[in-house]
Protein backbone atom coordinates (compact mmCIF):
# COMPACT_ATOMS: atom_id res chain seq x y z
CA MET A 1 30.62 -27.62 -2.87
CA GLY A 2 29.17 -24.10 -3.61
CA GLU A 3 27.39 -21.71 -1.33
CA GLN A 4 23.72 -22.39 -0.59
CA PRO A 5 21.24 -19.60 0.35
CA LEU A 6 19.82 -19.89 3.86
CA LEU A 7 17.50 -16.85 3.96
CA SER A 8 16.56 -14.09 1.48
CA LEU A 9 14.74 -10.82 2.18
CA LYS A 10 13.99 -7.62 0.23
CA ALA A 11 15.50 -4.39 1.62
CA HIS A 12 16.87 -0.98 0.68
CA VAL A 13 20.68 -1.07 1.04
CA PHE A 14 22.75 1.87 2.34
CA GLN A 15 26.46 2.45 3.06
CA ILE A 16 28.04 5.09 5.32
CA ASP A 17 29.71 7.97 3.50
CA SER A 18 33.43 7.16 3.69
CA ALA A 19 34.39 10.84 3.30
CA THR A 20 32.22 12.45 5.99
CA LYS A 21 31.26 9.40 8.14
CA ARG A 22 27.96 11.25 8.71
CA ASN A 23 25.38 10.45 6.02
CA TRP A 24 23.96 7.29 4.45
CA ILE A 25 24.51 6.75 0.71
CA PRO A 26 21.89 4.57 -1.08
CA ALA A 27 23.59 1.58 -2.67
CA SER A 28 20.52 0.70 -4.76
CA LYS A 29 17.69 2.67 -6.35
CA HIS A 30 15.09 0.10 -5.36
CA ALA A 31 14.72 -2.69 -2.83
CA VAL A 32 17.06 -5.61 -3.64
CA THR A 33 17.43 -9.17 -2.37
CA VAL A 34 19.72 -9.59 0.65
CA SER A 35 20.66 -13.23 1.37
CA PHE A 36 22.52 -15.27 4.00
CA PHE A 37 24.87 -17.92 2.58
CA TYR A 38 27.01 -20.65 4.09
CA ASP A 39 30.34 -21.28 2.34
CA ALA A 40 31.12 -24.92 3.13
CA GLY A 41 34.55 -24.69 1.52
CA ARG A 42 35.73 -21.98 3.93
CA SER A 43 33.27 -22.67 6.78
CA VAL A 44 32.05 -19.07 6.89
CA TYR A 45 28.67 -17.32 6.77
CA ARG A 46 28.18 -14.46 4.32
CA ILE A 47 25.66 -11.68 3.69
CA ILE A 48 25.44 -11.09 -0.07
CA SER A 49 23.35 -8.69 -2.15
CA VAL A 50 23.72 -8.20 -5.91
CA GLY A 51 22.37 -5.25 -7.89
CA GLY A 52 22.53 -6.03 -11.61
CA THR A 53 26.06 -7.34 -12.18
CA LYS A 54 27.58 -5.55 -9.15
CA ALA A 55 27.94 -7.00 -5.66
CA ILE A 56 26.45 -4.40 -3.28
CA ILE A 57 27.15 -6.41 -0.10
CA ASN A 58 29.73 -9.17 0.39
CA SER A 59 30.20 -9.34 4.16
CA ILE A 60 31.61 -12.29 6.12
CA ILE A 61 29.90 -12.69 9.52
CA THR A 62 32.41 -12.82 12.38
CA PRO A 63 31.80 -13.43 16.11
CA ASN A 64 32.65 -9.79 16.82
CA MET A 65 29.95 -8.27 14.58
CA THR A 66 26.77 -6.80 16.05
CA PHE A 67 23.56 -6.00 14.18
CA THR A 68 21.85 -2.95 15.73
CA LYS A 69 18.20 -2.00 15.17
CA THR A 70 18.15 1.83 15.09
CA SER A 71 14.44 2.21 14.24
CA GLN A 72 11.33 0.08 13.68
CA LYS A 73 12.32 -0.86 10.11
CA PHE A 74 16.05 0.00 9.90
CA GLY A 75 19.17 -1.77 11.13
CA GLN A 76 22.94 -1.59 10.62
CA TRP A 77 26.24 -3.42 11.23
CA ALA A 78 29.92 -2.56 10.82
CA ASP A 79 32.27 -4.64 8.66
CA SER A 80 35.90 -3.96 9.62
CA ARG A 81 37.20 -5.98 6.67
CA ALA A 82 35.32 -3.80 4.18
CA ASN A 83 35.97 -0.71 6.36
CA THR A 84 32.35 0.42 6.12
CA VAL A 85 28.96 0.33 7.83
CA TYR A 86 25.99 -1.27 6.06
CA GLY A 87 22.38 -0.18 6.63
CA LEU A 88 19.18 -2.02 5.64
CA GLY A 89 15.69 -0.55 5.41
CA PHE A 90 12.90 -3.15 5.41
CA ALA A 91 9.25 -2.85 4.45
CA THR A 92 7.95 -4.31 7.75
CA GLU A 93 9.08 -4.72 11.35
CA GLN A 94 8.69 -8.50 11.03
CA GLN A 95 11.31 -8.65 8.26
CA LEU A 96 13.74 -6.59 10.34
CA GLN A 97 13.18 -8.90 13.34
CA GLN A 98 13.69 -12.00 11.17
CA PHE A 99 16.95 -10.62 9.75
CA SER A 100 18.20 -9.66 13.23
CA GLU A 101 17.49 -13.14 14.64
CA GLN A 102 19.22 -14.88 11.72
CA PHE A 103 22.22 -12.56 12.06
CA LYS A 104 22.51 -13.41 15.76
CA GLU A 105 22.16 -17.14 15.08
CA PHE A 106 24.84 -17.19 12.35
CA LYS A 107 27.11 -15.03 14.50
CA GLU A 108 26.91 -17.66 17.27
CA ALA A 109 27.53 -20.39 14.70
CA ALA A 110 30.63 -18.54 13.48
CA GLN A 111 31.86 -18.43 17.09
CA LEU A 112 31.36 -22.20 17.37
CA ILE A 113 33.30 -22.77 14.13
CA ARG A 114 36.18 -20.69 15.48
CA ASP A 115 36.14 -22.58 18.80
CA LYS A 116 36.11 -26.00 17.13
CA SER A 117 38.95 -25.00 14.79
CA GLN A 118 40.99 -23.82 17.78
CA GLU A 119 40.37 -27.08 19.66
CA LYS A 120 41.27 -29.26 16.68
CA PHE A 121 44.42 -27.25 16.07
CA GLU A 122 45.47 -27.79 19.68
CA LEU A 123 44.74 -31.53 19.39
CA LEU A 124 46.72 -31.87 16.15
CA SER A 125 49.78 -29.96 17.40
CA PRO A 126 51.29 -32.67 19.70
CA GLY A 127 50.72 -35.84 17.66
CA LEU A 128 50.33 -34.66 14.03
CA ASN A 129 47.42 -37.04 13.38
CA ILE A 130 47.17 -37.79 9.61
CA SER A 131 43.46 -38.70 9.56
CA SER A 132 42.33 -35.48 11.21
CA PRO A 133 42.05 -33.43 7.95
CA GLN A 134 39.31 -35.81 6.77
CA VAL A 135 37.39 -35.07 9.94
CA LEU A 136 37.86 -31.37 9.34
CA CYS A 137 36.49 -31.69 5.79
CA GLU A 138 33.49 -33.65 7.00
CA ASP A 139 32.78 -31.00 9.63
CA ARG A 140 32.90 -28.25 7.01
CA GLN A 141 30.22 -29.77 4.77
CA SER A 142 27.27 -28.39 6.76
CA PRO A 143 26.59 -25.55 9.23
CA PRO A 144 27.53 -26.50 12.82
CA LEU A 145 25.11 -27.22 15.61
CA LEU A 146 24.80 -24.63 18.37
CA GLY A 147 26.52 -26.25 21.36
CA VAL A 148 30.17 -26.96 22.33
CA ASN A 149 32.18 -27.86 25.44
CA GLY A 150 35.82 -27.07 26.14
CA SER A 151 38.38 -26.90 28.93
CA SER A 152 38.59 -23.88 31.24
CA GLU A 153 41.99 -22.83 29.79
CA ASP A 154 40.62 -22.96 26.21
CA LYS A 155 37.60 -20.92 27.23
CA LEU A 156 39.80 -18.38 29.02
CA PHE A 157 42.06 -18.03 25.96
CA ARG A 158 39.10 -17.68 23.60
CA SER A 159 37.39 -15.24 25.96
CA LYS A 160 40.44 -12.97 26.10
CA SER A 161 40.88 -13.09 22.32
CA ALA A 162 37.18 -12.38 21.74
CA ASP A 163 37.29 -9.50 24.27
CA MET A 164 40.28 -7.91 22.51
CA GLU A 165 38.69 -8.27 19.07
CA GLU A 166 35.34 -7.07 20.36
CA SER A 167 36.91 -3.97 21.96
CA THR A 168 38.72 -3.20 18.68
CA GLU A 169 35.46 -3.65 16.75
CA LYS A 170 33.57 -1.38 19.16
CA GLU A 171 36.29 1.28 18.96
CA GLN A 172 36.10 1.28 15.16
CA MET A 173 32.31 1.49 15.37
CA ARG A 174 32.47 4.46 17.77
CA LYS A 175 34.99 6.24 15.53
CA MET A 176 32.79 5.83 12.44
CA LEU A 177 29.59 6.92 14.17
CA SER A 178 30.89 9.57 16.62
CA GLU A 179 30.97 12.35 14.00
CA GLY A 180 27.31 11.97 12.94
CA SER A 181 23.91 11.88 14.50
CA ILE A 182 22.21 8.48 14.51
CA CYS A 183 18.82 10.13 14.65
CA GLU A 184 19.63 12.21 11.57
CA ARG A 185 20.76 9.15 9.59
CA ASN A 186 17.62 7.24 10.54
CA SER A 187 15.48 10.19 9.48
CA GLU A 188 17.20 10.31 6.10
CA ALA A 189 16.70 6.58 5.58
CA GLU A 190 13.03 6.77 6.57
CA LEU A 191 12.60 9.84 4.35
CA PHE A 192 14.02 7.88 1.41
CA SER A 193 11.65 5.01 2.15
CA LEU A 194 8.67 7.36 2.40
CA ARG A 195 9.55 9.01 -0.89
CA ASP A 196 9.69 5.61 -2.53
CA SER A 197 6.29 4.73 -1.00
CA ASN A 198 4.89 8.06 -2.15
CA ALA A 199 6.03 7.39 -5.71
CA LYS A 200 4.36 3.96 -5.60
CA LEU A 201 1.14 5.50 -4.24
CA MET A 202 1.16 8.14 -6.98
CA ALA A 203 1.57 5.43 -9.61
CA ALA A 204 -1.25 3.40 -8.04
CA LEU A 205 -3.46 6.51 -7.87
CA HIS A 206 -2.78 7.31 -11.51
CA GLU A 207 -3.65 3.72 -12.45
CA ALA A 208 -6.81 3.90 -10.32
CA ASN A 209 -7.86 7.15 -12.02
CA SER A 210 -7.39 5.51 -15.42
CA SER A 211 -9.44 2.55 -14.22
CA ILE A 212 -12.20 4.93 -13.02
CA ASP A 213 -12.41 6.53 -16.45
CA GLN A 214 -12.75 3.08 -18.00
CA TRP A 215 -15.38 2.10 -15.41
CA LYS A 216 -17.38 5.27 -16.14
CA LYS A 217 -17.23 4.54 -19.86
CA HIS A 218 -18.36 0.92 -19.32
CA LEU A 219 -21.07 2.11 -16.93
CA ALA A 220 -22.47 4.52 -19.52
CA GLU A 221 -22.41 1.76 -22.15
CA TYR A 222 -24.19 -0.65 -19.78
CA GLN A 223 -26.83 1.95 -18.94
CA GLU A 224 -27.47 2.63 -22.64
CA GLU A 225 -27.70 -1.08 -23.35
CA THR A 226 -30.05 -1.53 -20.34
CA ASP A 227 -32.34 1.26 -21.59
CA ARG A 228 -32.39 -0.26 -25.06
CA LEU A 229 -33.24 -3.69 -23.68
CA ARG A 230 -36.04 -2.24 -21.58
CA GLU A 231 -37.47 -0.54 -24.66
CA GLN A 232 -37.34 -3.84 -26.50
CA VAL A 233 -39.15 -5.51 -23.58
CA ALA A 234 -41.83 -2.81 -23.67
CA GLU A 235 -42.26 -3.27 -27.43
CA LEU A 236 -42.49 -7.04 -27.03
CA GLU A 237 -45.08 -6.66 -24.28
CA ALA A 238 -47.10 -4.38 -26.55
CA GLN A 239 -46.83 -6.87 -29.37
CA SER A 240 -47.86 -9.67 -27.02
CA GLY A 241 -51.10 -7.76 -26.25
CA VAL A 242 -51.93 -7.51 -29.98
CA SER A 243 -51.16 -11.14 -30.84
CA ALA A 244 -52.48 -12.80 -27.68
CA SER A 245 -54.57 -15.16 -29.80
CA SER A 246 -51.48 -17.04 -30.94
CA GLU A 247 -50.45 -19.52 -28.19
CA THR A 248 -47.13 -20.47 -29.82
CA GLY A 249 -46.16 -16.84 -30.33
CA SER A 250 -47.02 -16.11 -26.69
CA GLU A 251 -44.70 -18.83 -25.40
CA GLU A 252 -41.79 -17.54 -27.53
CA LEU A 253 -42.48 -13.99 -26.41
CA THR A 254 -42.51 -15.06 -22.74
CA GLN A 255 -39.16 -16.82 -23.15
CA THR A 256 -37.70 -13.79 -24.90
CA VAL A 257 -38.94 -11.48 -22.15
CA ALA A 258 -37.39 -13.76 -19.47
CA GLU A 259 -34.04 -13.73 -21.28
CA MET A 260 -34.16 -9.94 -21.56
CA GLU A 261 -34.94 -9.58 -17.84
CA ALA A 262 -32.07 -11.93 -16.91
CA LEU A 263 -29.68 -9.89 -19.08
CA ILE A 264 -30.89 -6.67 -17.44
CA ARG A 265 -30.30 -8.14 -13.97
CA ALA A 266 -26.76 -9.19 -14.97
CA LYS A 267 -26.02 -5.67 -16.24
CA ASP A 268 -27.42 -4.17 -13.01
CA GLU A 269 -25.11 -6.42 -10.96
CA GLU A 270 -22.07 -5.31 -13.01
CA ILE A 271 -23.04 -1.67 -12.48
CA SER A 272 -23.29 -2.26 -8.71
CA ILE A 273 -19.83 -3.92 -8.66
CA LEU A 274 -18.27 -1.00 -10.54
CA ARG A 275 -19.87 1.50 -8.16
CA GLY A 276 -18.55 -0.48 -5.17
CA LYS A 277 -14.94 -0.13 -6.35
CA LYS A 278 -14.91 3.67 -6.07
CA PRO A 279 -13.94 3.82 -2.32
CA ASP A 280 -10.57 2.13 -3.13
CA VAL A 281 -9.49 5.27 -4.98
CA ILE A 282 -10.45 7.42 -1.99
CA GLU A 283 -8.32 5.24 0.32
CA LEU A 284 -5.33 5.49 -2.04
CA GLU A 285 -5.65 9.27 -2.10
CA LYS A 286 -5.83 9.35 1.69
CA GLU A 287 -2.68 7.19 2.02
CA ARG A 288 -0.85 9.44 -0.44
CA GLU A 289 -1.78 12.54 1.57
CA GLU A 290 -0.59 10.87 4.81
CA ALA A 291 2.72 9.94 3.16
CA CYS A 292 3.18 13.54 1.94
CA GLN A 293 2.47 14.83 5.44
CA ARG A 294 5.01 12.44 6.97
CA ILE A 295 7.60 13.56 4.40
CA GLN A 296 7.00 17.20 5.32
CA ASP A 297 7.30 16.39 9.04
CA LEU A 298 10.58 14.55 8.47
CA GLU A 299 11.97 17.44 6.41
CA VAL A 300 11.08 19.86 9.22
CA LYS A 301 12.67 17.53 11.76
CA ASN A 302 15.80 17.23 9.61
CA SER A 303 16.04 21.04 9.35
CA GLU A 304 15.72 21.33 13.12
CA LEU A 305 18.50 18.77 13.61
CA GLU A 306 20.77 20.68 11.23
CA ARG A 307 20.02 23.92 13.09
CA ARG A 308 20.94 22.26 16.39
CA VAL A 309 24.20 20.94 14.94
CA ARG A 310 25.12 24.42 13.68
CA SER A 311 24.21 25.92 17.05
CA ALA A 312 26.37 23.35 18.86
CA GLU A 313 29.28 24.08 16.53
CA GLY A 314 28.88 27.83 17.19
CA THR A 315 28.80 27.23 20.95
CA LEU A 316 31.94 25.10 20.72
CA ALA A 317 33.75 27.79 18.73
CA SER A 318 32.72 30.45 21.27
CA SER A 319 33.96 28.26 24.12
CA GLN A 320 37.31 27.79 22.39
CA ASP A 321 37.66 31.56 21.84
CA ALA A 322 36.84 32.27 25.50
CA ARG A 323 39.40 29.68 26.58
CA SER A 324 42.05 31.24 24.37
CA ARG A 325 41.34 34.69 25.82
CA ALA A 326 41.52 33.34 29.38
CA GLU A 327 44.85 31.64 28.65
CA SER A 328 46.21 34.92 27.21
CA ALA A 329 45.08 36.85 30.34
CA VAL A 330 46.71 34.28 32.61
CA GLN A 331 49.95 34.52 30.62
CA LYS A 332 49.96 38.30 30.96
CA VAL A 333 49.42 38.04 34.72
CA ILE A 334 52.32 35.56 34.97
CA GLU A 335 54.58 37.92 33.01
CA THR A 336 53.58 40.85 35.25
CA LEU A 337 54.36 38.80 38.35
CA ASP A 338 57.75 37.84 36.92
CA VAL A 339 58.58 41.55 36.38
CA LYS A 340 57.48 42.45 39.90
CA ILE A 341 59.52 39.59 41.36
CA TYR A 342 62.55 40.79 39.40
CA ASP A 343 62.04 44.38 40.68
CA LEU A 344 61.67 43.08 44.23
CA SER A 345 64.94 41.17 43.88
CA ASP A 346 66.71 44.35 42.75
CA LEU A 347 65.24 46.26 45.69
CA GLN A 348 66.45 43.59 48.12
CA GLN A 349 69.96 43.82 46.68
CA SER A 350 69.91 47.63 47.01
CA LEU A 351 68.79 47.39 50.67
CA ALA A 352 71.54 44.87 51.38
CA LYS A 353 74.17 47.25 49.94
CA LEU A 354 72.82 50.15 52.04
CA LEU A 355 72.95 48.04 55.18
CA GLU A 356 76.54 47.06 54.46
CA LYS A 357 77.55 50.72 54.20
């Protein structure tokens, strides 16, 4: 039985830089599909994302993993098996919340699978029951229900094992994130998202400008056609005054005039609709300007963070130099004291000799 998707969401995928452990590296140029899967053959939950023919994410959810929301639309988790940290940037807060809840639910389900496997292994060890593998296969055909009971010794053993694994996982997480600033990484991810949004807004604005040119051209054509129709109506009205004696001709002229007036009204309505669509372009331009302003603010903030990091590094270097100088001064004092103690010892020996004489 193959893996079946449980949930799919669109997100920008990032991975931590393995060389510096400081910056996020985009794993995809655009937002890609990130899906939860349940592998019934191995009884594990996976997070999988594919870009083209390459697997960007292939992470098995374990009970020790933790998904952390670092901003309103960005979250991350560490995968010790892949020796990396994954980051996801979503379009909305609701998508981030939905992913976080599913991650937590499947993490708890993975814990239940581990607990049930441990219990069945302990039951099979004394008696070597032959029919038990069939039960195991049946249990692995579908995701487990959230709920399990066990003895106090089993719970104590599982608790200690989980605590040890969780402490190891947390230590690895601290080591990977201690050298960088979480705020700086979030700013870079949000900056990337804003640049992508700005590019989309520019494309939409360009398309809107092209549409405006077409609307203006159609509007001019409609106005020319409206003026021509009005001239025809005026001519027909003039002709109707000359040939008023003909009753049949008057009826045809009245029908023609009504058709012309209906056509003019339809053209006027189209012109009004085209004029009403102009504010959409203004709103797009306003959104683009706001996105540009946010990008500039983030760049300034990023520069300030870099300046603070450099200042902290300079302060640390100065502190180390001062410590080295203090240690050197202390060493000199100790050496001076040793010399004085040696001289004092010689003086005591000289006094002892004089007293003996």
